């Protein structure tokens, strides 16, 4: 049970922003929200994570709802290399075990 | 350091044969994970090591599967008496304290 819900697929155009939603309505107070992505024929790659506040890094931004029941991964300008499966994952990273429970993720297609 | 490396990248074996995969984590990472991924699905957790200790095993890890991490460095995953249902991508990931998981490119196993 991945405990998050994501759309199966989304489509975007190159150089446009992409907003990838994730629902995690049963999230607990100590659960972090992590995003990983998997390019074709590659292992998953870390994108970003957060707890309560919005987060930015060189790859993306993470917007977390005030009630923490949902979040949105934002790619500010999609490129063809961003085409991948994006996974939204809850973890209790406060512990020593960083086990990730993946769902099916969202397949992002980027059109030129 | 070139990241997490896995060997071999591809393995084709006949049903009933034994196979062994190797994972070399990032050198300073004390935590190591094995996952299995079938087509169209997200990776599924198999087992977790902290240093040389195997701390958690999924019920997916039947008695035909065994994993080791001697000396807390590289790890091996062995599958005995392979079955066609074992065909999958086997992914290894490592992480250190307060870092995200870094995945290898995986070993794709095909059982014929």
Short mmCIF file of C-alpha atoms in Angstrom, two decimals:
data_model
loop_
_atom_site.label_atom_id
_atom_site.label_comp_id
_atom_site.label_asym_id
_atom_site.label_seq_id
_atom_site.Cartn_x
_atom_site.Cartn_y
_atom_site.Cartn_z
CA UNK A 1 0.00 0.00 0.00
CA UNK A 2 1.74 3.11 -1.30
CA UNK A 3 -0.62 5.39 0.65
CA UNK A 4 -0.41 8.09 -2.01
CA UNK A 5 -2.58 8.68 -5.05
CA UNK A 6 -1.29 10.09 -8.32
CA UNK A 7 -2.73 10.36 -11.84
CA UNK A 8 -1.53 7.56 -14.08
CA UNK A 9 -0.28 9.93 -16.75
CA UNK A 10 0.13 13.58 -17.66
CA UNK A 11 1.26 15.41 -20.74
CA UNK A 12 3.14 18.66 -21.10
CA UNK A 13 4.78 20.77 -23.75
CA UNK A 14 8.46 21.57 -23.75
CA UNK A 15 9.45 24.75 -21.88
CA UNK A 16 6.09 24.97 -20.12
CA UNK A 17 5.57 24.46 -16.37
CA UNK A 18 4.29 21.11 -15.15
CA UNK A 19 2.32 20.55 -11.97
CA UNK A 20 2.25 16.94 -10.81
CA UNK A 21 -0.32 16.34 -8.05
CA UNK A 22 -0.23 13.82 -5.24
CA UNK A 23 -2.84 13.01 -2.60
CA UNK A 24 -1.77 11.63 0.77
CA UNK A 25 -4.86 12.20 2.88
CA UNK A 26 -3.80 9.77 5.65
CA UNK A 27 -0.38 11.29 6.17
CA UNK A 28 0.86 11.41 9.75
CA UNK A 29 2.61 14.31 11.39
CA UNK A 30 6.05 12.75 11.10
CA UNK A 31 5.81 11.55 7.50
CA UNK A 32 7.92 13.30 4.90
CA UNK A 33 6.88 13.61 1.27
CA UNK A 34 9.50 12.49 -1.21
CA UNK A 35 9.51 12.63 -4.97
CA UNK A 36 11.62 10.38 -7.13
CA UNK A 37 11.59 10.01 -10.87
CA UNK A 38 12.59 7.15 -13.12
CA UNK A 39 13.78 7.74 -16.64
CA UNK A 40 13.46 4.89 -19.13
CA UNK A 41 15.91 2.05 -18.42
CA UNK A 42 17.30 3.83 -15.33
CA UNK A 43 16.98 3.40 -11.60
CA UNK A 44 14.88 5.94 -9.71
CA UNK A 45 16.44 9.33 -9.06
CA UNK A 46 15.78 11.62 -6.10
CA UNK A 47 14.01 14.86 -6.98
CA UNK A 48 12.96 16.63 -3.79
CA UNK A 49 11.42 16.11 -0.38
CA UNK A 50 9.66 18.15 2.29
CA UNK A 51 7.74 17.99 5.55
CA UNK A 52 5.56 21.06 5.92
CA UNK A 53 7.05 24.02 4.12
CA UNK A 54 7.38 24.47 0.40
CA UNK A 55 10.80 23.47 -0.89
CA UNK A 56 12.88 24.48 -3.87
CA UNK A 57 15.98 22.97 -5.39
CA UNK A 58 17.71 23.05 -8.73
CA UNK A 59 15.46 20.36 -10.16
CA UNK A 60 11.99 21.33 -8.97
CA UNK A 61 9.75 22.90 -6.37
CA UNK A 62 7.49 21.10 -3.93
CA UNK A 63 4.31 22.81 -2.79
CA UNK A 64 2.70 21.18 0.26
CA UNK A 65 -0.88 21.96 1.20
CA UNK A 66 -1.44 23.54 4.57
CA UNK A 67 -3.29 20.45 5.83
CA UNK A 68 -0.53 18.26 4.31
CA UNK A 69 -3.09 16.00 2.66
CA UNK A 70 -1.77 16.80 -0.79
CA UNK A 71 1.29 18.15 -2.52
CA UNK A 72 2.36 19.24 -5.98
CA UNK A 73 5.68 18.77 -7.69
CA UNK A 74 6.43 21.68 -9.97
CA UNK A 75 8.82 21.51 -12.88
CA UNK A 76 9.21 25.13 -13.89
CA UNK A 77 10.19 24.54 -17.50
CA UNK A 78 9.79 21.03 -18.78
CA UNK A 79 12.41 19.63 -21.11
CA UNK A 80 12.37 16.45 -23.11
CA UNK A 81 14.76 14.96 -20.55
CA UNK A 82 12.07 15.36 -17.88
CA UNK A 83 9.96 12.67 -19.52
CA UNK A 84 9.83 9.98 -16.84
CA UNK A 85 7.67 8.26 -14.26
CA UNK A 86 7.34 10.46 -11.17
CA UNK A 87 6.73 8.82 -7.82
CA UNK A 88 5.30 10.57 -4.77
CA UNK A 89 6.25 8.66 -1.61
CA UNK A 90 5.56 9.04 2.08
CA UNK A 91 8.37 8.12 4.42
CA UNK A 92 9.06 8.38 8.09
CA UNK A 93 12.56 9.67 7.51
CA UNK A 94 12.96 10.48 11.12
CA UNK A 95 13.81 6.83 11.64
CA UNK A 96 16.93 5.00 10.55
CA UNK A 97 15.12 3.00 7.88
CA UNK A 98 14.70 4.80 4.59
CA UNK A 99 12.52 2.13 3.02
CA UNK A 100 10.57 3.60 0.11
CA UNK A 101 7.12 2.30 -0.79
CA UNK A 102 6.53 3.10 -4.45
CA UNK A 103 3.17 3.21 -6.15
CA UNK A 104 2.75 3.21 -9.92
CA UNK A 105 3.60 6.89 -10.23
CA UNK A 106 2.68 9.37 -12.94
CA UNK A 107 4.07 8.89 -16.42
CA UNK A 108 4.97 12.35 -17.72
CA UNK A 109 5.15 12.81 -21.45
CA UNK A 110 6.82 15.99 -22.73
CA UNK A 111 5.94 17.07 -26.24
CA UNK A 112 8.46 19.04 -28.32
CA UNK B 1 32.87 7.91 -6.76
CA UNK B 2 30.59 7.02 -9.64
CA UNK B 3 27.52 6.19 -7.60
CA UNK B 4 25.83 2.86 -7.02
CA UNK B 5 26.92 0.20 -9.46
CA UNK B 6 25.25 -3.10 -10.19
CA UNK B 7 26.56 -6.11 -12.02
CA UNK B 8 25.57 -7.61 -14.36
CA UNK B 9 23.25 -5.19 -16.13
CA UNK B 10 21.44 -8.03 -17.88
CA UNK B 11 21.13 -11.72 -17.10
CA UNK B 12 19.32 -14.41 -19.06
CA UNK B 13 19.05 -17.73 -17.31
CA UNK B 14 17.19 -20.97 -17.70
CA UNK B 15 14.47 -21.88 -15.27
CA UNK B 16 15.87 -23.78 -12.33
CA UNK B 17 19.32 -22.20 -12.45
CA UNK B 18 20.80 -20.09 -9.68
CA UNK B 19 21.80 -16.49 -10.26
CA UNK B 20 23.72 -13.95 -8.20
CA UNK B 21 23.72 -10.20 -8.55
CA UNK B 22 26.17 -7.76 -7.05
CA UNK B 23 25.69 -4.21 -5.80
CA UNK B 24 28.47 -1.78 -4.91
CA UNK B 25 27.01 1.13 -2.94
CA UNK B 26 28.44 4.59 -2.56
CA UNK B 27 31.43 4.01 -0.31
CA UNK B 28 30.42 6.00 2.76
CA UNK B 29 26.80 4.85 2.77
CA UNK B 30 25.94 2.46 5.57
CA UNK B 31 22.41 1.61 4.41
CA UNK B 32 21.71 -0.60 1.42
CA UNK B 33 18.41 -1.69 -0.10
CA UNK B 34 17.28 -4.19 -2.71
CA UNK B 35 14.11 -3.65 -4.72
CA UNK B 36 12.42 -5.58 -7.49
CA UNK B 37 10.51 -3.94 -10.33
CA UNK B 38 8.25 -5.61 -12.86
CA UNK B 39 6.97 -3.98 -16.04
CA UNK B 40 4.53 -1.15 -15.43
CA UNK B 41 4.93 -1.25 -11.66
CA UNK B 42 6.93 0.79 -9.20
CA UNK B 43 9.86 -0.82 -7.40
CA UNK B 44 8.96 -3.15 -4.52
CA UNK B 45 11.09 -3.36 -1.40
CA UNK B 46 12.88 -6.66 -0.84
CA UNK B 47 15.40 -6.18 1.94
CA UNK B 48 17.48 -3.65 3.87
CA UNK B 49 20.95 -3.70 5.40
CA UNK B 50 22.50 -1.34 7.87
CA UNK B 51 26.20 -2.00 7.62
CA UNK B 52 26.47 -5.81 7.53
CA UNK B 53 23.23 -6.45 9.43
CA UNK B 54 20.14 -7.42 7.47
CA UNK B 55 17.46 -5.57 9.41
CA UNK B 56 14.34 -6.12 7.36
CA UNK B 57 13.09 -8.57 4.75
CA UNK B 58 9.89 -8.33 2.76
CA UNK B 59 7.58 -11.31 2.55
CA UNK B 60 8.30 -11.09 -1.20
CA UNK B 61 11.72 -12.50 -0.36
CA UNK B 62 10.91 -16.20 -0.48
CA UNK B 63 13.27 -18.84 0.83
CA UNK B 64 14.80 -19.08 -2.65
CA UNK B 65 16.17 -15.57 -2.22
CA UNK B 66 19.12 -14.69 -0.04
CA UNK B 67 21.02 -11.46 0.36
CA UNK B 68 24.30 -10.76 2.06
CA UNK B 69 26.46 -7.78 2.79
CA UNK B 70 29.72 -9.08 4.18
CA UNK B 71 31.84 -6.43 5.89
CA UNK B 72 29.16 -3.83 5.27
CA UNK B 73 30.42 -2.94 1.81
CA UNK B 74 29.12 -4.57 -1.37
CA UNK B 75 26.03 -6.76 -1.32
CA UNK B 76 24.92 -9.83 -3.24
CA UNK B 77 21.43 -11.06 -3.99
CA UNK B 78 21.12 -14.72 -4.91
CA UNK B 79 18.08 -16.42 -6.37
CA UNK B 80 18.08 -20.20 -6.29
CA UNK B 81 16.06 -22.41 -8.62
CA UNK B 82 14.83 -19.45 -10.66
CA UNK B 83 11.26 -19.36 -11.91
CA UNK B 84 9.76 -17.38 -14.77
CA UNK B 85 8.00 -15.18 -12.23
CA UNK B 86 11.41 -14.01 -11.02
CA UNK B 87 11.91 -12.13 -14.28
CA UNK B 88 12.19 -8.49 -13.29
CA UNK B 89 14.56 -5.58 -12.79
CA UNK B 90 16.48 -5.86 -9.53
CA UNK B 91 17.49 -2.50 -8.15
CA UNK B 92 19.95 -1.65 -5.43
CA UNK B 93 19.99 1.63 -3.53
CA UNK B 94 22.21 3.07 -0.84
CA UNK B 95 22.01 6.03 1.49
CA UNK B 96 24.01 7.53 4.28
CA UNK B 97 22.86 9.46 7.28
CA UNK B 98 20.32 12.12 6.34
CA UNK B 99 20.74 11.61 2.61
CA UNK B 100 18.35 10.53 -0.04
CA UNK B 101 18.53 7.10 -1.65
CA UNK B 102 20.81 6.68 -4.63
CA UNK B 103 19.83 3.90 -6.99
CA UNK B 104 21.90 1.83 -9.34
CA UNK B 105 20.81 1.17 -12.90
CA UNK B 106 19.58 -2.26 -11.98
CA UNK B 107 20.06 -5.81 -13.18
CA UNK B 108 17.45 -7.03 -15.61
CA UNK B 109 16.79 -10.74 -15.13
CA UNK B 110 15.04 -12.82 -17.76
CA UNK B 111 14.20 -16.41 -16.89
CA UNK B 112 13.47 -18.56 -19.92
#
